[in-house]
Short mmCIF file of C-alpha atoms and ligand atoms in Angstrom, two decimals:
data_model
loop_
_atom_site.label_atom_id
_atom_site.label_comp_id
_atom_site.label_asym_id
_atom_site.label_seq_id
_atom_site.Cartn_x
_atom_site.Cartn_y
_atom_site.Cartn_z
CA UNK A 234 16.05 12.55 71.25
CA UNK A 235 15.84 10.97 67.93
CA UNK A 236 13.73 7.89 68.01
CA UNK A 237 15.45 5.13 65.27
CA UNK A 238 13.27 3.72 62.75
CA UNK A 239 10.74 1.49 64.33
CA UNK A 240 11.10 -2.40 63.09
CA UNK A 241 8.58 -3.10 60.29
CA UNK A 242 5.27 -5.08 61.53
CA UNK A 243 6.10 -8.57 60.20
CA UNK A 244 4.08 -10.85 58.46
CA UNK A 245 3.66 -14.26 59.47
CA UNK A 246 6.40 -15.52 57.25
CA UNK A 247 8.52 -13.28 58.70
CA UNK A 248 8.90 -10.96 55.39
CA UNK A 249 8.63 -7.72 56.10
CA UNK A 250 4.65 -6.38 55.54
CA UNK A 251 5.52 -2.28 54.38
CA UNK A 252 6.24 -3.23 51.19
CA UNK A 253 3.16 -5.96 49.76
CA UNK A 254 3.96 -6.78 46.70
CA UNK A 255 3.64 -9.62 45.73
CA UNK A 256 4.14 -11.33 41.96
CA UNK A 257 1.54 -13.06 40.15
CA UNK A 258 1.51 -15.17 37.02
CA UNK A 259 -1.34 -14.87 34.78
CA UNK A 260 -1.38 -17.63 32.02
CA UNK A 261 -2.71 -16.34 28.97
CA UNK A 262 -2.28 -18.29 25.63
CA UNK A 263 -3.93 -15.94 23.25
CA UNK A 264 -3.40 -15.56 19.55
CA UNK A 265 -2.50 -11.91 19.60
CA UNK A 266 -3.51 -11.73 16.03
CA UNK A 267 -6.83 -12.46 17.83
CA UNK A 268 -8.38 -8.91 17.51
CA UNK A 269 -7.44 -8.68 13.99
CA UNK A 270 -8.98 -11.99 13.06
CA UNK A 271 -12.57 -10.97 14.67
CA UNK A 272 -12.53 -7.54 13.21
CA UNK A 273 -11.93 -9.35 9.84
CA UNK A 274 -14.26 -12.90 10.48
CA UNK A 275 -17.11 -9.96 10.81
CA UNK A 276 -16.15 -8.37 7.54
CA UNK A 277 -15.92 -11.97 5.58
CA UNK A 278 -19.48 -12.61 7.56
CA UNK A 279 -20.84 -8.69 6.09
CA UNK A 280 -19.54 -9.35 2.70
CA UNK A 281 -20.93 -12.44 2.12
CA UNK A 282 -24.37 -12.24 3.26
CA UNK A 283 -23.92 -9.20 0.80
CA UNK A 284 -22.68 -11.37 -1.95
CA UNK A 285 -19.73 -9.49 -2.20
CA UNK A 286 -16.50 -11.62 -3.54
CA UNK A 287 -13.73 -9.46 -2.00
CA UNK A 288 -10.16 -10.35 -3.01
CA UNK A 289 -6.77 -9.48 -0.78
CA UNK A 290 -3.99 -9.26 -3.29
CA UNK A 291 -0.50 -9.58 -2.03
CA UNK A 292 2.81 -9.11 -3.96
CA UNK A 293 6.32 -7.75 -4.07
CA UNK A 294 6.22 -3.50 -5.15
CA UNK A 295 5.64 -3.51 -8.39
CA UNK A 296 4.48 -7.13 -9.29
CA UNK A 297 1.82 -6.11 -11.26
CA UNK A 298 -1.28 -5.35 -8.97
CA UNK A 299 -2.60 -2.41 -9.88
CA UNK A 300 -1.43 -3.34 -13.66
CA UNK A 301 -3.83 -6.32 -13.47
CA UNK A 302 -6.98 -4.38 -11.90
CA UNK A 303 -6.66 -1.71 -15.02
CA UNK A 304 -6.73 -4.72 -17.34
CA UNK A 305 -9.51 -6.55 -15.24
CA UNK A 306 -11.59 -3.52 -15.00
CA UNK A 307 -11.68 -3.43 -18.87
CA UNK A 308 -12.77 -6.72 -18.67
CA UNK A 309 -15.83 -6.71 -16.18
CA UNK A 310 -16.98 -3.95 -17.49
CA UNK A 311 -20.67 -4.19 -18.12
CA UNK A 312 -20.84 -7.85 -16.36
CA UNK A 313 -19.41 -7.25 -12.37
CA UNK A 314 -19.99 -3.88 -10.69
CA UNK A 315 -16.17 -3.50 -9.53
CA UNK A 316 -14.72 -1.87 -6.79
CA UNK A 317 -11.11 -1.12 -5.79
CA UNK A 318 -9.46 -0.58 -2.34
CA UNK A 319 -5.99 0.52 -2.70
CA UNK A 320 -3.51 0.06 0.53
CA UNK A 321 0.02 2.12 -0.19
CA UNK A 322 2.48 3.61 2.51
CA UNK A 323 1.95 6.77 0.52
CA UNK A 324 0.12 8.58 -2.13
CA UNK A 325 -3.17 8.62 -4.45
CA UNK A 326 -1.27 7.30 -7.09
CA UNK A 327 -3.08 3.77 -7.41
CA UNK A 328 -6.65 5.05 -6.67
CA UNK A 329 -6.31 7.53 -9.21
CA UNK A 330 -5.47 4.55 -11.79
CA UNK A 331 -8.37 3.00 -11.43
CA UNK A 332 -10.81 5.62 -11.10
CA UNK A 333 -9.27 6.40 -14.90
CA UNK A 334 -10.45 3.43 -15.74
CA UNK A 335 -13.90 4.05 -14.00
CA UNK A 336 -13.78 1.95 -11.06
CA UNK A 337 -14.77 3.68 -7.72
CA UNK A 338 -11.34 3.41 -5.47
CA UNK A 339 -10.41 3.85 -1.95
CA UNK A 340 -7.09 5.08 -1.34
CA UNK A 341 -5.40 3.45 2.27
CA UNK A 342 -2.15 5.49 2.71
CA UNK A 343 -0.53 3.82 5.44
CA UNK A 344 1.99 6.23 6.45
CA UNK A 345 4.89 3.59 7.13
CA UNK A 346 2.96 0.13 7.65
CA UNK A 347 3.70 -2.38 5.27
CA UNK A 348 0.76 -3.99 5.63
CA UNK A 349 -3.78 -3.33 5.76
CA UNK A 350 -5.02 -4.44 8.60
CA UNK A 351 -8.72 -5.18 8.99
CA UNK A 352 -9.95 -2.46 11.12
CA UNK A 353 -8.32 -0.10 8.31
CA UNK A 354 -10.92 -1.95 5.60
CA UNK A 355 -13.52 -1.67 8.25
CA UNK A 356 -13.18 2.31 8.83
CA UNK A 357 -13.07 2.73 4.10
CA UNK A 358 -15.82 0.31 3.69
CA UNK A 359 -18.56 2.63 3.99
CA UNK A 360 -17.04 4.91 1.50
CA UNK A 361 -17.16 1.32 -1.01
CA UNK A 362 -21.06 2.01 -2.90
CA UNK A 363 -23.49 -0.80 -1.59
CA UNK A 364 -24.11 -2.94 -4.95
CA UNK A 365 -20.48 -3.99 -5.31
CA UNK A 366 -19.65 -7.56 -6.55
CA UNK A 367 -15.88 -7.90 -6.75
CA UNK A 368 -14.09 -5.82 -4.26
CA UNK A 369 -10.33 -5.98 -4.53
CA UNK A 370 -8.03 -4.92 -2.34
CA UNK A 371 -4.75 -4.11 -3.18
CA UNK A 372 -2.64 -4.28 0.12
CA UNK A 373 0.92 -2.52 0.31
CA UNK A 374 3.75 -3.88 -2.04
CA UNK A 375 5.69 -6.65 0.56
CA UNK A 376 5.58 -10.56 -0.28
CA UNK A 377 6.34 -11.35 3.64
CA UNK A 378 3.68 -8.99 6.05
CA UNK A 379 0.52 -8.82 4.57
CA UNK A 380 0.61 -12.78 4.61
CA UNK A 381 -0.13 -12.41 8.45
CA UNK A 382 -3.23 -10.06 8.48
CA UNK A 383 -6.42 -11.66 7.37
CA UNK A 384 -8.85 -8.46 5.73
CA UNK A 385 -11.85 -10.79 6.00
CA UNK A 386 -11.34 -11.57 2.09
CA UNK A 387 -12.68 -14.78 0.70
CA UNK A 388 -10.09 -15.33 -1.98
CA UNK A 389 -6.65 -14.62 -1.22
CA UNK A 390 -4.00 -13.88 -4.58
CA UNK A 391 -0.18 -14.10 -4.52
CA UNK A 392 1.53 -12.64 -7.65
CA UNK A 393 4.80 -13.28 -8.48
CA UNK A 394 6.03 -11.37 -11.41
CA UNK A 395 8.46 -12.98 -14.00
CA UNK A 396 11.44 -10.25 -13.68
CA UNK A 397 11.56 -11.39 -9.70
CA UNK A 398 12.80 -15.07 -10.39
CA UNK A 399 11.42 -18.49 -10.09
CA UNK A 400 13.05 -19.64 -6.48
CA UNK A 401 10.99 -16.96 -4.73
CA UNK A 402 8.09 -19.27 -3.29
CA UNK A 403 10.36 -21.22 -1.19
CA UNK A 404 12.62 -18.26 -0.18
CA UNK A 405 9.18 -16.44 1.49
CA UNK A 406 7.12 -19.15 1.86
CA UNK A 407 4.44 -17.26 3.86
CA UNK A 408 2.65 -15.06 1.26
CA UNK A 409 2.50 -18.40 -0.77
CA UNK A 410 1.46 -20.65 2.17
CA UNK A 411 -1.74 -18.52 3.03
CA UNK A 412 -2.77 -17.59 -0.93
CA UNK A 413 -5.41 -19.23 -2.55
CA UNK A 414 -4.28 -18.60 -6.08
CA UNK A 415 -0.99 -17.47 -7.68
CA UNK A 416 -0.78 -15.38 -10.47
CA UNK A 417 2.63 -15.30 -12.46
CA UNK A 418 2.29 -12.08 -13.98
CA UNK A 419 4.23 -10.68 -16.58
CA UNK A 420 4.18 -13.59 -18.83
CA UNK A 421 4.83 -10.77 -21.96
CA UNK A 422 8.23 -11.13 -20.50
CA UNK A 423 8.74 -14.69 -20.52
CA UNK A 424 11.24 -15.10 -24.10
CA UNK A 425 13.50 -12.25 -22.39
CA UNK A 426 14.48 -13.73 -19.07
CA UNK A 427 15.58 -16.83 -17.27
CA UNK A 428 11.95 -17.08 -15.61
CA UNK A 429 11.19 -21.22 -15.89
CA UNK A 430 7.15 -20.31 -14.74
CA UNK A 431 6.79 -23.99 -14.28
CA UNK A 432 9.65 -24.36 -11.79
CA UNK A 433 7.53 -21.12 -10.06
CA UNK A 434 4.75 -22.54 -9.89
CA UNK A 435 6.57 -26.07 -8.83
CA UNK A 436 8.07 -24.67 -5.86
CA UNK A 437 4.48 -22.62 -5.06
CA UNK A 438 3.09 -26.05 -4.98
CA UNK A 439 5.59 -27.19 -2.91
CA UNK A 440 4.40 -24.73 -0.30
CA UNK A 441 1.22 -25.11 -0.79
CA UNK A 442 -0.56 -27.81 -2.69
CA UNK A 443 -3.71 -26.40 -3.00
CA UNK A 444 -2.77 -23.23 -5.01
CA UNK A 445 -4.59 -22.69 -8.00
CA UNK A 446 -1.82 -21.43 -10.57
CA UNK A 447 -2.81 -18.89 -13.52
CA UNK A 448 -0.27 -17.29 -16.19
CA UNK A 449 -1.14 -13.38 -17.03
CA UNK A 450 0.25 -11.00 -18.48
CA UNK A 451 -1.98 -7.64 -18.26
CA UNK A 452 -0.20 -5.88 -21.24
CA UNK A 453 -1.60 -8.11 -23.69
CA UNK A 454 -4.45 -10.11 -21.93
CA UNK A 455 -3.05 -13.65 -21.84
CA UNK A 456 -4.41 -15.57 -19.50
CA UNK A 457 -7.18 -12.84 -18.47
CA UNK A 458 -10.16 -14.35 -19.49
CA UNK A 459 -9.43 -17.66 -18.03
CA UNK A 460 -8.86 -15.43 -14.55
CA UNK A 461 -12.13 -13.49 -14.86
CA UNK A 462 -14.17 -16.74 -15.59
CA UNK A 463 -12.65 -18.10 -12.26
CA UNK A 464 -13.85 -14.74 -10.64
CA UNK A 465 -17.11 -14.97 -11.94
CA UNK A 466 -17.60 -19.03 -10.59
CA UNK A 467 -16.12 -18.30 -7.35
CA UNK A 468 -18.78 -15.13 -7.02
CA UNK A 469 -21.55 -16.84 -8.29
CA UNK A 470 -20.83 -20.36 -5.49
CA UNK A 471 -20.73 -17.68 -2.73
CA UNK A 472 -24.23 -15.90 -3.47
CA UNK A 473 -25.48 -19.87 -3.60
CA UNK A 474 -23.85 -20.81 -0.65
CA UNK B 248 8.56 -5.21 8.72
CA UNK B 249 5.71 -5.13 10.95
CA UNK B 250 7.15 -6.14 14.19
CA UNK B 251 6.11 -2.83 15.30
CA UNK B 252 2.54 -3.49 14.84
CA UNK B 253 2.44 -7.10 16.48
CA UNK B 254 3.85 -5.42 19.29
CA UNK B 255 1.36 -2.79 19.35
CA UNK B 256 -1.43 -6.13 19.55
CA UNK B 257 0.88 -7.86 22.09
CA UNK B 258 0.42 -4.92 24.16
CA UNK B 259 -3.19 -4.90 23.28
CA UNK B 260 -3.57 -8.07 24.53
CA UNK B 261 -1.61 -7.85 27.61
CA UNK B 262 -3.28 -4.54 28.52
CA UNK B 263 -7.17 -6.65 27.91
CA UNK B 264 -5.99 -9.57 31.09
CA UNK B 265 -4.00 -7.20 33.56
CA UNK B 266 -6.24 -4.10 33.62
CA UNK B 267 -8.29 -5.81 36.19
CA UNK B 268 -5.63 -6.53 38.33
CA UNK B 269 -4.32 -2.99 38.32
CA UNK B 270 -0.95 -4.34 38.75
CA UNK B 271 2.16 -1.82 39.69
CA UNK B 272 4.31 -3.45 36.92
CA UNK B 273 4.07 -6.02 34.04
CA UNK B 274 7.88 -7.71 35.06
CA UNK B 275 7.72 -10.84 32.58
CA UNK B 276 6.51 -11.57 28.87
CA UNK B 277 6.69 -15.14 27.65
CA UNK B 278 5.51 -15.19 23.72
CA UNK B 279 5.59 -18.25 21.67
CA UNK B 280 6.63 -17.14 17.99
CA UNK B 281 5.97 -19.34 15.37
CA UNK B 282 8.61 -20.49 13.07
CA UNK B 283 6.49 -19.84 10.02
CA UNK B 284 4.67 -16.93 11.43
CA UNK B 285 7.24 -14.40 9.61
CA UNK B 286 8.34 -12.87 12.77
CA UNK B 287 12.04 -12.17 13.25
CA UNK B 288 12.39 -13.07 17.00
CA UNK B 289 15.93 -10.34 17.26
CA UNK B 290 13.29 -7.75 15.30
CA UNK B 291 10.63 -8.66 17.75
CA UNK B 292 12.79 -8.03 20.60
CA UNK B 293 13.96 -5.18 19.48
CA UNK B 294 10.13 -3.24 19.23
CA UNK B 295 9.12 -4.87 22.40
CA UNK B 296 11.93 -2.91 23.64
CA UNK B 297 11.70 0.30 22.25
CA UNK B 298 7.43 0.08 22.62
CA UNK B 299 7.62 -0.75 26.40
CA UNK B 300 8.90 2.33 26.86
CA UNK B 301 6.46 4.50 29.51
CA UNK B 302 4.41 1.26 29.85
CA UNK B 303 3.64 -0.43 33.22
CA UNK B 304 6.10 -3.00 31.03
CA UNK B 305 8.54 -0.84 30.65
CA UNK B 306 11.39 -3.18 32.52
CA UNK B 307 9.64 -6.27 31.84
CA UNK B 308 11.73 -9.14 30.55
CA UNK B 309 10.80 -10.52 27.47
CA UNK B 310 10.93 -14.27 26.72
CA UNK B 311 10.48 -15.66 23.75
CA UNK B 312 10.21 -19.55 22.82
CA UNK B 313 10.27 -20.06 19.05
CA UNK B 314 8.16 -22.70 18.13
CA UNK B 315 9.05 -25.54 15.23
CA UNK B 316 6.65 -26.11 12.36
CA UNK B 317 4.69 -29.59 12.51
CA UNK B 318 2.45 -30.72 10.10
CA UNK B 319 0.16 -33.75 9.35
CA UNK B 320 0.41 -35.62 6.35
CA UNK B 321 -2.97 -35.76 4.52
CA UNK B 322 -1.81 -39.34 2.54
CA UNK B 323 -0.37 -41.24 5.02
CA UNK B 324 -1.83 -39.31 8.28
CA UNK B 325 1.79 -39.28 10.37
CA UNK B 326 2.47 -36.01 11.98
CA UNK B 327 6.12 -34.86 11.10
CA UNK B 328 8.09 -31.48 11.46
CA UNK B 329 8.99 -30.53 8.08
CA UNK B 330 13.01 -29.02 8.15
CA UNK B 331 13.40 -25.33 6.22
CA UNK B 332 13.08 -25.82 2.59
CA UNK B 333 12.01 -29.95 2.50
CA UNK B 334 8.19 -29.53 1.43
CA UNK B 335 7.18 -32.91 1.32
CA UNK B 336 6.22 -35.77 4.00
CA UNK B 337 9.39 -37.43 5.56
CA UNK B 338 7.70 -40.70 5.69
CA UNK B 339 5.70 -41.27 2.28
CA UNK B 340 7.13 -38.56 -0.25
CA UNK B 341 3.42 -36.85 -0.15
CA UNK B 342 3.34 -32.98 -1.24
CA UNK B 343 0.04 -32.97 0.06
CA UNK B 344 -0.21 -32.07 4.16
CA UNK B 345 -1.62 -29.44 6.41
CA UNK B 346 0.49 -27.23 9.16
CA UNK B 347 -0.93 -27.88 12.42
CA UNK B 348 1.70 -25.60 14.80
CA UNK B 349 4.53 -23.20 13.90
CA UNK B 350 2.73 -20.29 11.99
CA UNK B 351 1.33 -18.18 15.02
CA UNK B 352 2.26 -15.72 17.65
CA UNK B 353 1.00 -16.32 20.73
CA UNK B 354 0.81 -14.93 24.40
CA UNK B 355 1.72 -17.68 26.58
CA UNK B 356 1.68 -15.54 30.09
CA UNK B 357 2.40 -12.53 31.61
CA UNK B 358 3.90 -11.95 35.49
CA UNK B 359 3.06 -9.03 37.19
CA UNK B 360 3.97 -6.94 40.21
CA UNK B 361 0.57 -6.17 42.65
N1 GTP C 286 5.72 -6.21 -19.40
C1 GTP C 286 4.80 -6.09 -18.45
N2 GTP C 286 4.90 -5.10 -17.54
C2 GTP C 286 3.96 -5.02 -16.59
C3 GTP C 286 2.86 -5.92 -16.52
N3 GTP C 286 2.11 -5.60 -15.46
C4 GTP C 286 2.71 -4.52 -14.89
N4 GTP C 286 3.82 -4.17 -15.57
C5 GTP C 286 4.73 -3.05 -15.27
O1 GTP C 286 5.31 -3.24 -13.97
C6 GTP C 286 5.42 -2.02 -13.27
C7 GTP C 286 4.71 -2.11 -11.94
O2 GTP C 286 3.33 -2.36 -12.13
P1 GTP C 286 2.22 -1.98 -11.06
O3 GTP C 286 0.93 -2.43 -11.60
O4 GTP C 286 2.34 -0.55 -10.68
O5 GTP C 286 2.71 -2.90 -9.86
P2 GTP C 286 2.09 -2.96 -8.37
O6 GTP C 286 2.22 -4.37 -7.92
O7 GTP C 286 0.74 -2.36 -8.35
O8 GTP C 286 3.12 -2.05 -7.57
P3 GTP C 286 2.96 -1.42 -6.09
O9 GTP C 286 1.55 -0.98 -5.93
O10 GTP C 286 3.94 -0.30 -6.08
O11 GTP C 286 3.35 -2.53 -5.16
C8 GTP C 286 4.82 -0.95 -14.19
O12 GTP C 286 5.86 -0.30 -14.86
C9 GTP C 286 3.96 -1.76 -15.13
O13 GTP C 286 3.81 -1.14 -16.37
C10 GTP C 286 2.77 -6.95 -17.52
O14 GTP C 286 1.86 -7.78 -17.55
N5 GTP C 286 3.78 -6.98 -18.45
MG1 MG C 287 0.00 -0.84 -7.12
ZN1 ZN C 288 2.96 -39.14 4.49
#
């Protein structure tokens, strides 16, 4: 004789007990940036006790990033041991730039992300040699998702290149809204497009009033040695801070 | 596009307050997405969906609450919630104020099956 299936124990509520689960809610309210932010608030804390000014620059592809570092590294040359980190989705290309121009560079290929993280400058920087003074790192060509990942820089640059048009600030506010300068590059261009550089830097101010704004262009060096005189200020208040 | 990788830290995150637990199933994800914080909320939705994938999440439900942008005005000290695209305080005309909410992505809670 086939006994039927016994009646499950009950539990005191009456709910059956062969099946306890139960569901829990487990309040959280974390930043979930949050691991990225440590891994870079060490870095800042590394490079500064190291007097290390290290620069995140952020742009559309083909702003004028690695344009500006050959035309910077000219200029340092001799003053600020310089040093390059280089973040693309793929290739050499970049690093190999600079090194032409005899500034030690670190190649990041991403393989798809559009963006460094900090862990990523954390696993190159022992590659970067020890007496460095201006570290720049050149994150991937994208105006919207590097804005979100803090690399543990001090000084944060937006460039916005002349042939992209002057309404871009307020269109992706972001890149602007975290930057602590903006560079309108490409100036060279100015007398052949509609580019009003004051309505640029206008709406940049708009989005963040505490931009500092300066005009380059890195094929003929306007601009330049107002830029590396800013470099050279902002280096020398952080090794007397 | 990096929805992918915010993801990837969501699940990072989540992983960090359940493994303790050792729940049978993550069923609910309530994130708070800044309206400045350049996240896409369809995009986000759409990695959650395709990263939950062999996860202890894998049928959670993911809610997400967008939050508005509100800022303090450093002139006249009123806290206001500037609309898309007006960049200056609402009550004095000042350019000059700082965000207080709206640019972050958090994890408000989690609900698991034990
Ligand atoms: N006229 C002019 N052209 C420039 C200037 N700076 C850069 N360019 C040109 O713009 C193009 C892109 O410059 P890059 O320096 O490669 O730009 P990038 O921002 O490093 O680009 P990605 O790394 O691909 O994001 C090149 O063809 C440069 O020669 C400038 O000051 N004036
Ligand atoms: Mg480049
Ligand atoms: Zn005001």
């Amino acid at each position: 004789m086939k006994r039927g299936t016994p009646p499950a124990p009950q539990t005191r509520a009456g709910r059956p007990a062969v099946s306890r689960s139960r569901r829990k809610e487990i309040l959280v309210r974390e930043e979930i940036l949050g691991t990225n932010r440590k891994v870079a608030a060490e870095l800042r804390k590394r490079f500064e006790e190291r007097g290390v000014l290290a620069v995140n620059m952020i742009s559309s592809p083909g702003a004028g990033k690695t344009a500006l570092l050959e035309a910077l590294a000219d200029r340092v040359k001799g003053r600020f041991r310089m040093a390059v980190i280089e973040g693309d989705i793929e290739t050499e290309r970049d690093a190999e730039r600079i090194r032409r121009k005899g500034v030690p560079a670190r190649q990041i290929t991403t393989g798809g992300a559009c963006h460094l993280e900090a862990k990523m400058i954390g696993k190159v920087i022992p590659s970067i040699p020890g007496d460095v003074e201006l570290l720049f790192i050149e994150n991937v060509g994208n105006l919207v998702c590097p804005a979100s990942f803090d690399l543990g820089e001090s000084l944060r640059l937006v460039l916005l290149s002349s042939p992209e048009g002057d309404d871009k600030p307020k269109k992706y506010p972001e890149a602007f809204l975290s930057a602590d300068v903006l560079i309108i590059s490409k100036a060279d261009l100015f007398p052949h497009l509609p580019f009003d550089a004051a309505r640029a830097a206008r709406e940049a101010l708009d989005v963040n009033p505490r931009l500092l704004v300066f005009v380059i262009s890195a094929l003929t060096g306007q601009g330049l040695p107002e830029f590396v005189e800013f470099l050279a200020a902002r280096l020398a208040a952080l090794r007397h801070a | 596009m990096h929805e992918l990788s915010l993801v990837a830290s969501l699940f990072d995150v989540i992983e960090c307050h359940v493994k303790e637990q050792k729940p049978k199933a993550v069923t609910r994800v309530r994130v708070q997405l800044g309206r400045m914080s350049g996240v896409v909320p369809e995009l986000f939705e759409t990695a959650f969906d395709t990263y939950k994938k062999g996860t202890l999440a894998e049928d959670a439900e993911l809610e997400i609450v967008v939050v508005p942008v509100k800022a303090r005005c450093r002139s006249c000290r009123r806290i206001f919630r500037p609309a898309p695209d007006a960049y200056s305080c609402p009550h004095c005309g000042s350019d000059r104020w700082k965000l207080l909410e709206g640019t972050d992505i958090v994890l408000e809670k989690i609900e698991i099956e034990i």
